[in-house]
PDB file of C-alpha atoms in Angstrom:
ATOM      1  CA  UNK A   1      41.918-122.266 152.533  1.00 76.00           C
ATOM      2  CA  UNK A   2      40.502-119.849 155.295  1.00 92.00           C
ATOM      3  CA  UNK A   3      42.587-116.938 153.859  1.00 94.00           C
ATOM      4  CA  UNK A   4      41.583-117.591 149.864  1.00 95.00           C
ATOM      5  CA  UNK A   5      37.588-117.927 151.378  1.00 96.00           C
ATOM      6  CA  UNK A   6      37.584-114.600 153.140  1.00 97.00           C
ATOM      7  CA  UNK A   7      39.954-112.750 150.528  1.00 96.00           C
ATOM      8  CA  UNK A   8      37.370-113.988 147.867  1.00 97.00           C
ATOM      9  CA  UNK A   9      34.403-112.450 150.025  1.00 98.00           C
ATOM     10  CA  UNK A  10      36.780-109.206 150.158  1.00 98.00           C
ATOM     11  CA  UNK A  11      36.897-108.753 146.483  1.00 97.00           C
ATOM     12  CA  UNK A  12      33.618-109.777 145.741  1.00 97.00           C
ATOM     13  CA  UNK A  13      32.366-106.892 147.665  1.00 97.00           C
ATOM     14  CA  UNK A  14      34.946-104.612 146.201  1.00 97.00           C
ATOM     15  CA  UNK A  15      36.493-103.319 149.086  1.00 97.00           C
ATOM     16  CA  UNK A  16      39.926-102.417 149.533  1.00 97.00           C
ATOM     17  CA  UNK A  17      42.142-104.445 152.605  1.00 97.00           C
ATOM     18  CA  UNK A  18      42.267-101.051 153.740  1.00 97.00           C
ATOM     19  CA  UNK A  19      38.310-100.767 153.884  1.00 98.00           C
ATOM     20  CA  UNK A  20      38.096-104.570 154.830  1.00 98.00           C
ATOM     21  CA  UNK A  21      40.547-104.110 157.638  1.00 98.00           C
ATOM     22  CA  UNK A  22      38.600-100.860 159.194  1.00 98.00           C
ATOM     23  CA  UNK A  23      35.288-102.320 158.698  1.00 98.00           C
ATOM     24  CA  UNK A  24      36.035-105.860 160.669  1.00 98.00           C
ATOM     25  CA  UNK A  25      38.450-104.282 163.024  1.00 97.00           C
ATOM     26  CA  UNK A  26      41.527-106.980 161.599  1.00 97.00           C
ATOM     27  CA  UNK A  27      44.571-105.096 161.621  1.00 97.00           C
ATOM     28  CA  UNK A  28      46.168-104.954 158.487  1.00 96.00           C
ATOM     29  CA  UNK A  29      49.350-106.432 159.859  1.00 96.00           C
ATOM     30  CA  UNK A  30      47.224-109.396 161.028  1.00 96.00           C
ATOM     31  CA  UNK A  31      45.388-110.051 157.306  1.00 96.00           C
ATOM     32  CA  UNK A  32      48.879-110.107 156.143  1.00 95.00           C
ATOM     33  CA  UNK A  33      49.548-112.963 158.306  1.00 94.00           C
ATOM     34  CA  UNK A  34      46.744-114.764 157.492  1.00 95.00           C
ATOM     35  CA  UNK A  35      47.585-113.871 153.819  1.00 93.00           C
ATOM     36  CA  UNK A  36      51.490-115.258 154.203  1.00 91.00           C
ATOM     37  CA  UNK A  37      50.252-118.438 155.785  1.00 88.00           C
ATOM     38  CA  UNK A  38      51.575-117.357 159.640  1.00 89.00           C
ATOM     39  CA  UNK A  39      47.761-118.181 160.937  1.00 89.00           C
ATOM     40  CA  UNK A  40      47.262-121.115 159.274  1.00 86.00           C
ATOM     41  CA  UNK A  41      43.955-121.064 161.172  1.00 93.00           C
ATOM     42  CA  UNK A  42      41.301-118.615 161.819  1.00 97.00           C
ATOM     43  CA  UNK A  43      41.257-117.092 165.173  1.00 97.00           C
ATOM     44  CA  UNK A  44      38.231-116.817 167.196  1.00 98.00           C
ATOM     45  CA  UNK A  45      38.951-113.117 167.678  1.00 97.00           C
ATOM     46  CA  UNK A  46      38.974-112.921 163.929  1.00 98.00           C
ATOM     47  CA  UNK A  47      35.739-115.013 163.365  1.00 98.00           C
ATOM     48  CA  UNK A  48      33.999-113.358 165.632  1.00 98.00           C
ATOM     49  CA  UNK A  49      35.147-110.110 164.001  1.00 98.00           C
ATOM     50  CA  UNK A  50      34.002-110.984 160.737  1.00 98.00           C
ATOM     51  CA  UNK A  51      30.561-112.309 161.805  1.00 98.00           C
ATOM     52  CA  UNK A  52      30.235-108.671 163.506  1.00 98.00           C
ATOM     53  CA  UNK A  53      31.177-106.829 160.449  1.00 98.00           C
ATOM     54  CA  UNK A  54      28.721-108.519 158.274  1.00 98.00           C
ATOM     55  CA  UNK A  55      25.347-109.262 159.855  1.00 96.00           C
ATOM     56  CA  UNK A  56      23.681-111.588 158.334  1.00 93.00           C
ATOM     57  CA  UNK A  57      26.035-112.566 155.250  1.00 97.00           C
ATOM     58  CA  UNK A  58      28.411-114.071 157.663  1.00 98.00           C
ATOM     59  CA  UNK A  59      27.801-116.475 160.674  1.00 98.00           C
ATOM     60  CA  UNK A  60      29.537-119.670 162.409  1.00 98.00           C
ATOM     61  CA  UNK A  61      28.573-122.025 159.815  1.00 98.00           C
ATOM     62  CA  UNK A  62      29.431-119.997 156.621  1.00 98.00           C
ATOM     63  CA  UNK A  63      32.951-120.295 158.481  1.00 98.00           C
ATOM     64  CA  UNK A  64      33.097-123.661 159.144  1.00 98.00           C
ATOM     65  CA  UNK A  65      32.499-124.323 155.297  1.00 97.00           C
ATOM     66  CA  UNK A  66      35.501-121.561 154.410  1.00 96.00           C
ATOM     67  CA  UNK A  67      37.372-123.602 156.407  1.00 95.00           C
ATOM     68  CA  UNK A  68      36.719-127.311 155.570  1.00 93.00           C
ATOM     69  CA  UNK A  69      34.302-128.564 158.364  1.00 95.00           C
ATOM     70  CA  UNK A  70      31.311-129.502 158.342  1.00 95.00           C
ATOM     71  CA  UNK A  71      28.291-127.250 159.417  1.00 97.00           C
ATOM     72  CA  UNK A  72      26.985-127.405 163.236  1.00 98.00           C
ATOM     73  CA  UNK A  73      23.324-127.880 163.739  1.00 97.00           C
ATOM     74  CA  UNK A  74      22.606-124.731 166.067  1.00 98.00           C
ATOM     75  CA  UNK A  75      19.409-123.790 167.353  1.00 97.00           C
ATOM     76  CA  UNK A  76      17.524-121.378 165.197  1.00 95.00           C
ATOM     77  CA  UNK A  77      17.097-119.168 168.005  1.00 95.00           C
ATOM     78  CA  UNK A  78      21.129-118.904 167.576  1.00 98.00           C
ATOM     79  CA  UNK A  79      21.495-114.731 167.951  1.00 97.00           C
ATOM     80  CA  UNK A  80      23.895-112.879 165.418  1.00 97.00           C
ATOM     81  CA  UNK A  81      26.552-110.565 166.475  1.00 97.00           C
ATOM     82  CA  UNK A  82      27.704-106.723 165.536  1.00 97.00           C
ATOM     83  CA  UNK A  83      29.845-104.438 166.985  1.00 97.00           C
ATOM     84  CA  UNK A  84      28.510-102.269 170.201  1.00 94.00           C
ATOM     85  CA  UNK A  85      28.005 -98.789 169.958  1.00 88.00           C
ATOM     86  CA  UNK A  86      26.911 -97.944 173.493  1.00 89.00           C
ATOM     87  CA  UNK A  87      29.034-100.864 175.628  1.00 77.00           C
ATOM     88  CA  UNK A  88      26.743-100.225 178.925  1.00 79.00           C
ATOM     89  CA  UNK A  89      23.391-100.005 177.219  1.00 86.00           C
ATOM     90  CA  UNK A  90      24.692-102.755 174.287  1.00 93.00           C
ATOM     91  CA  UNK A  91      25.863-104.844 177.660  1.00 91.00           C
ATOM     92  CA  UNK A  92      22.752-105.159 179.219  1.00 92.00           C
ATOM     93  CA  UNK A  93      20.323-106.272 175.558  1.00 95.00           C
ATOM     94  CA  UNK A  94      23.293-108.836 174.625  1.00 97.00           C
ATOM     95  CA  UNK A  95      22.471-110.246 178.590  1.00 96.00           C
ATOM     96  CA  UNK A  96      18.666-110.067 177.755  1.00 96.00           C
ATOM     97  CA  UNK A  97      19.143-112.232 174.527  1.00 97.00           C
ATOM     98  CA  UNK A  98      22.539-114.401 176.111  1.00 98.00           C
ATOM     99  CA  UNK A  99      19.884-115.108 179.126  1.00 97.00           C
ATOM    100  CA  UNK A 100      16.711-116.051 176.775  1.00 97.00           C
ATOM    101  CA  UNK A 101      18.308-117.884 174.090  1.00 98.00           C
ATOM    102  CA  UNK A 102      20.168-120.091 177.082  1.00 98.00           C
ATOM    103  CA  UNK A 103      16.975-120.685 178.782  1.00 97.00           C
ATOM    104  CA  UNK A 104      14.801-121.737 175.667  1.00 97.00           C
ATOM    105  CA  UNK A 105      17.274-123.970 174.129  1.00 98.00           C
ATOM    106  CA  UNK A 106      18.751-125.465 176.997  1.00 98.00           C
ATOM    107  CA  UNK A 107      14.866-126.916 177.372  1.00 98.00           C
ATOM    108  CA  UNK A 108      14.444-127.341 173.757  1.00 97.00           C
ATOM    109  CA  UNK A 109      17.681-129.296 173.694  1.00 98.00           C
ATOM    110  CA  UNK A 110      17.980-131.220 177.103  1.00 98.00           C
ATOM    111  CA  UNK A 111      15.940-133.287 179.213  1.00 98.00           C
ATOM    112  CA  UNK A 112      14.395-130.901 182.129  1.00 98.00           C
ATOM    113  CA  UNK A 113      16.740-132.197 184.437  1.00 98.00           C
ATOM    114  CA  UNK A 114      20.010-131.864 182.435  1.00 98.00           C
ATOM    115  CA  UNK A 115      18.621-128.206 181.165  1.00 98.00           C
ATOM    116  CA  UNK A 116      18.263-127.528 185.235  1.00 97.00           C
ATOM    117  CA  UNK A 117      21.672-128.219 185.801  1.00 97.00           C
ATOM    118  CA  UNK A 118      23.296-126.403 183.183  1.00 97.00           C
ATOM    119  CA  UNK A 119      21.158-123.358 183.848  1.00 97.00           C
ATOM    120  CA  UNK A 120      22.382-123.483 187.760  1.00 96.00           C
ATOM    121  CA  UNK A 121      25.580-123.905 186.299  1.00 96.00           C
ATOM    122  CA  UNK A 122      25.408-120.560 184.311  1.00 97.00           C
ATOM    123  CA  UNK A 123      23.714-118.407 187.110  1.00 95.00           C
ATOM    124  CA  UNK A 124      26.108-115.441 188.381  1.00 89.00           C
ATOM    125  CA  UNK A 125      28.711-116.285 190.607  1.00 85.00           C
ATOM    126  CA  UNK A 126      27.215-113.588 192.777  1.00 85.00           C
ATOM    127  CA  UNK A 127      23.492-113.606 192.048  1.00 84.00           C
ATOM    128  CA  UNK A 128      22.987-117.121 192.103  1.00 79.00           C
ATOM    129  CA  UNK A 129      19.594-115.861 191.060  1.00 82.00           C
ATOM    130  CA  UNK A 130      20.204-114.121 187.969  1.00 91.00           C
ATOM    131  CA  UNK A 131      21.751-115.746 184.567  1.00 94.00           C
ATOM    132  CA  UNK A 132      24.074-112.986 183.255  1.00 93.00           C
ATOM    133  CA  UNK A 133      27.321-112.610 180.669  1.00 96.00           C
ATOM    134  CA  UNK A 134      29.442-115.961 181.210  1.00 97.00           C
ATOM    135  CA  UNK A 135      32.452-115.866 183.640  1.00 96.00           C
ATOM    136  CA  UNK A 136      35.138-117.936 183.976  1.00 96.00           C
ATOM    137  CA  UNK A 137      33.144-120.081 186.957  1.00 96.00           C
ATOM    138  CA  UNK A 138      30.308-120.581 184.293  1.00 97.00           C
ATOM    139  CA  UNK A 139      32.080-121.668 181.538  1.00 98.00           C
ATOM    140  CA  UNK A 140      34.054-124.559 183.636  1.00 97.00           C
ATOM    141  CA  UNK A 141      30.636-125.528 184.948  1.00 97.00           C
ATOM    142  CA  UNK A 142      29.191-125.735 181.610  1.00 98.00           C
ATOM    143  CA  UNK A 143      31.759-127.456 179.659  1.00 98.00           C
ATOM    144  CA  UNK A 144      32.042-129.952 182.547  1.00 98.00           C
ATOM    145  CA  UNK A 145      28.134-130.615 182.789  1.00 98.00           C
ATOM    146  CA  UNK A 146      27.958-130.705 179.145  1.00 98.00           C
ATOM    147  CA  UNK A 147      30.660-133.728 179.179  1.00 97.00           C
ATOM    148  CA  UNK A 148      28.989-134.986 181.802  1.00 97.00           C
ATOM    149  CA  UNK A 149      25.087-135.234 180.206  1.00 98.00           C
ATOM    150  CA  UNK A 150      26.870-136.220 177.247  1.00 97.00           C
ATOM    151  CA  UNK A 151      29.249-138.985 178.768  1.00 97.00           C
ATOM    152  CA  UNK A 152      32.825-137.847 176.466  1.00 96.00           C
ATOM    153  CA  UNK A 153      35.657-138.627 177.550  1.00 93.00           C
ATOM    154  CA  UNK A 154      38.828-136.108 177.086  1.00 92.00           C
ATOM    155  CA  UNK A 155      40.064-138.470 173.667  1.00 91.00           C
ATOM    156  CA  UNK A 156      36.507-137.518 171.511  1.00 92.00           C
ATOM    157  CA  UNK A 157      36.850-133.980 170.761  1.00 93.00           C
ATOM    158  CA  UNK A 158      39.615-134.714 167.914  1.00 90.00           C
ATOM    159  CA  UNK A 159      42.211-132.049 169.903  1.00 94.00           C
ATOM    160  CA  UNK A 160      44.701-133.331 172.151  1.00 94.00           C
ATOM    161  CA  UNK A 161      43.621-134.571 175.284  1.00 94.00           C
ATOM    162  CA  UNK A 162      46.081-132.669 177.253  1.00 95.00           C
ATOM    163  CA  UNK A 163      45.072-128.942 175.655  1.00 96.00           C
ATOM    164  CA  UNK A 164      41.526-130.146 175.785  1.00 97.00           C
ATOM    165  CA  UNK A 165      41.945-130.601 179.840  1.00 96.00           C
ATOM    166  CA  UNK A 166      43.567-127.149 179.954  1.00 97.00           C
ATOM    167  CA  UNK A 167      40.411-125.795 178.351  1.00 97.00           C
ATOM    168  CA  UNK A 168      37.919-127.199 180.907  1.00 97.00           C
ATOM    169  CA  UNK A 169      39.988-126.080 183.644  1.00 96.00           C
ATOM    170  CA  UNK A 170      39.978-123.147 182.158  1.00 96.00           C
ATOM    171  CA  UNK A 171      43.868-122.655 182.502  1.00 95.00           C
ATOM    172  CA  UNK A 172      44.093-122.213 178.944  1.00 96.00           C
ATOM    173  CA  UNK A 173      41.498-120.526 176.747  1.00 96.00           C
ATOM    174  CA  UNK A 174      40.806-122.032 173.374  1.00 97.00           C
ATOM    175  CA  UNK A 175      42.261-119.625 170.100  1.00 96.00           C
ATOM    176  CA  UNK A 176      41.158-121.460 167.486  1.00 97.00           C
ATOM    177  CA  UNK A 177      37.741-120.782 166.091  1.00 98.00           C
ATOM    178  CA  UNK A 178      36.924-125.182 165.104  1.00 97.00           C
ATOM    179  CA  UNK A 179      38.141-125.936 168.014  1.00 97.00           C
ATOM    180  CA  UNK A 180      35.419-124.013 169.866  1.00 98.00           C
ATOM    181  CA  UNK A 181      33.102-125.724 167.198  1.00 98.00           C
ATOM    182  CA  UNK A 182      34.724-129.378 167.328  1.00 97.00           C
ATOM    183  CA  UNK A 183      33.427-128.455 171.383  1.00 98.00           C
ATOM    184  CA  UNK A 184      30.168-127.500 170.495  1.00 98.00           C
ATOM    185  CA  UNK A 185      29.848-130.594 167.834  1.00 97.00           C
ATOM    186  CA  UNK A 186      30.445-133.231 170.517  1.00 97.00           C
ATOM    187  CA  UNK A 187      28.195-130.768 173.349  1.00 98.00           C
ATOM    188  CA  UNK A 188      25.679-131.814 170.853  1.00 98.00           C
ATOM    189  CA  UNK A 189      24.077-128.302 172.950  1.00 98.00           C
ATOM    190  CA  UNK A 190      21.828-126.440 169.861  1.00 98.00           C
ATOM    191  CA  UNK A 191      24.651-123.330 170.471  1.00 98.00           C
ATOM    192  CA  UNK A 192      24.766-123.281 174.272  1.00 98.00           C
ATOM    193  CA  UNK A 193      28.299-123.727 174.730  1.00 98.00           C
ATOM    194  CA  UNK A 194      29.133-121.904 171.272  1.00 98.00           C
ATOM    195  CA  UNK A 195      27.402-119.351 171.821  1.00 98.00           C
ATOM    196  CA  UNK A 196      28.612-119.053 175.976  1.00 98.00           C
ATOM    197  CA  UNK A 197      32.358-119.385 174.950  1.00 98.00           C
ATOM    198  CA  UNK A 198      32.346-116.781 171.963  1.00 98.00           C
ATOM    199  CA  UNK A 199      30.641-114.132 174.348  1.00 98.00           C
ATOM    200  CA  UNK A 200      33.004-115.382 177.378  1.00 98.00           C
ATOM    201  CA  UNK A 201      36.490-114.494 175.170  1.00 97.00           C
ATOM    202  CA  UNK A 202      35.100-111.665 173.282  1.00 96.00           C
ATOM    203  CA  UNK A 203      34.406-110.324 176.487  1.00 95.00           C
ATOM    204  CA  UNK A 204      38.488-110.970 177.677  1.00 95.00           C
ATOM    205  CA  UNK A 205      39.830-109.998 174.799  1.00 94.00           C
ATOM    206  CA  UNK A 206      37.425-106.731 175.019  1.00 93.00           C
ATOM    207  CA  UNK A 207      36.192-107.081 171.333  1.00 95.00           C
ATOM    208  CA  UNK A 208      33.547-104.713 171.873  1.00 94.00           C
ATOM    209  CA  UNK A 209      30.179-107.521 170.448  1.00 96.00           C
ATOM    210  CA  UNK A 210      26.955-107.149 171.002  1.00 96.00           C
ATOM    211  CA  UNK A 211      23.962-110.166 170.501  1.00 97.00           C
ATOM    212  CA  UNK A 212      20.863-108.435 168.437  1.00 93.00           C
ATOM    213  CA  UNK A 213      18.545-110.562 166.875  1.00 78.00           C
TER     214      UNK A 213
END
C-alpha cells in the first residue's frame, strides 16, 4: 500500500523516478525495492526523506494514512523538516526550534512536574544546563520517563515486547517509520518523542535534516 501511495504522489506531480529519486535522496535501487515488495514497510530513513523533499505537502500524518494507520494528534507547534544546506549553521536553528518546541509542549502536554522531568531528561549529557540535539542518553531517558508518566507496560505498544525492550535500551534502534508512531501514539507526548527520535536517527544515519518552521 505504502509503495502504490507514494508512486501515485510521483506521477501526480509528473516527475520521473529518476527526478523523484534525486529530489528525496531514495536511491533508485531502494524505490525498486519498495516497488518489488522487498520493504514491505516504509523506512524511517525514507519517511523522513520524503517529508524533507516536500515541505509542506508531506508530513508524519499524510504517511500514516498512505500506510493504513490512523493519524497521531501532534502538537501544532510540530516543526517540518527539509534538507540542510549549511550543516553547522542548519545545526544550530534545528537546536533552536528542537529546544523550543520541547519546552512549550512538554508544558502544554504534561503536568509541570512530569514536563520537569522529561526536560532534565533531555538536557545534554555534558551541559546539564543546556537542551540540545538528542543523544543516545536522552532518548533512553525519555522513552523510559514517558512509560513511566504514562504507566505502559512493554505488551501495549502492539510490537513485540522483546524488540520493544531493545528499543528503550537503546541496543536496537527502531527502522520502521509506525513503529516510531505506534511509540509516540501510546507516549500520548503532542510529538515529543516523535519528533526526539526522528532527529536522534536522522542524525546516525547522517541524513543531512534540518527543523524550519
Amino acid at each position: 500500500m505504502i509503495f502504490e501511495s507514494i508512486e501515485s504522489f510521483r506521477v501526480h506531480k509528473k516527475m520521473s523516478v529518476q527526478d523523484f529519486c534525486e529530489i528525496t535522496q531514495i536511491s533508485p535501487s531502494r524505490y525498486s525495492k519498495y516497488k518489488h515488495g522487498s520493504f514491505q514497510f516504509l523506512m524511517i530513513s525514507d519517511a523522513v526523506r520524503l517529508i524533507s523533499a516536500f515541505t509542506g505537502e508531506i508530513n508524519v500524518n499524510i504517511l500514516l494514512k498512505w500506510t493504513g494507520e490512523k493519524p497521531l494528534p501532534l502538537s501544532g507547534k510540530f516543526p517540518e523538516f527539509a534538507f540542510a544546506y549549511e550543516p553547522a549553521s542548519d545545526s544550530g536553528k534545528s537546536e533552536q526550534i528542537f529546544r523550543r518546541f520541547l519546552i512549550s509542549t512538554a508544558f502544554d502536554v504534561f503536568k509541570p512536574e512530569e514536563a520537569l522531568k522529561l526536560l532534565a531528561g533531555m538536557a545534554d549529557p555534558w551541559n546539564k544546563s543546556k537542551i540540545g540535539l538528542p543523544k543516545t542518553e536522552n532518548m533512553y531517558s525519555l522513552m523510559y520517563t514517558l512509560r513511566a508518566i504514562r504507566k505502559i507496560r512493554f505488551t501495549d505498544f502492539c510490537i513485540h515486547a522483546q524488540t520493544v525492550l531493545t528499543h528503550f535500551q537503546r541496543r536496537r534502534l527502531p527502522s520502521r517509520f509506525t513503529d516510531v508512531c505506534k511509540y509516540e501514539s501510546a507516549f500520548e507526548s503532542g510529538g515529543i518523542y516523535l519528533l526526539s527520535e526522528l532527529m536522534f536517527l536522522s542524525m546516525k544515519r547522517h541524513l543531512g535534516i534540518r527543523l524550519c518552521g
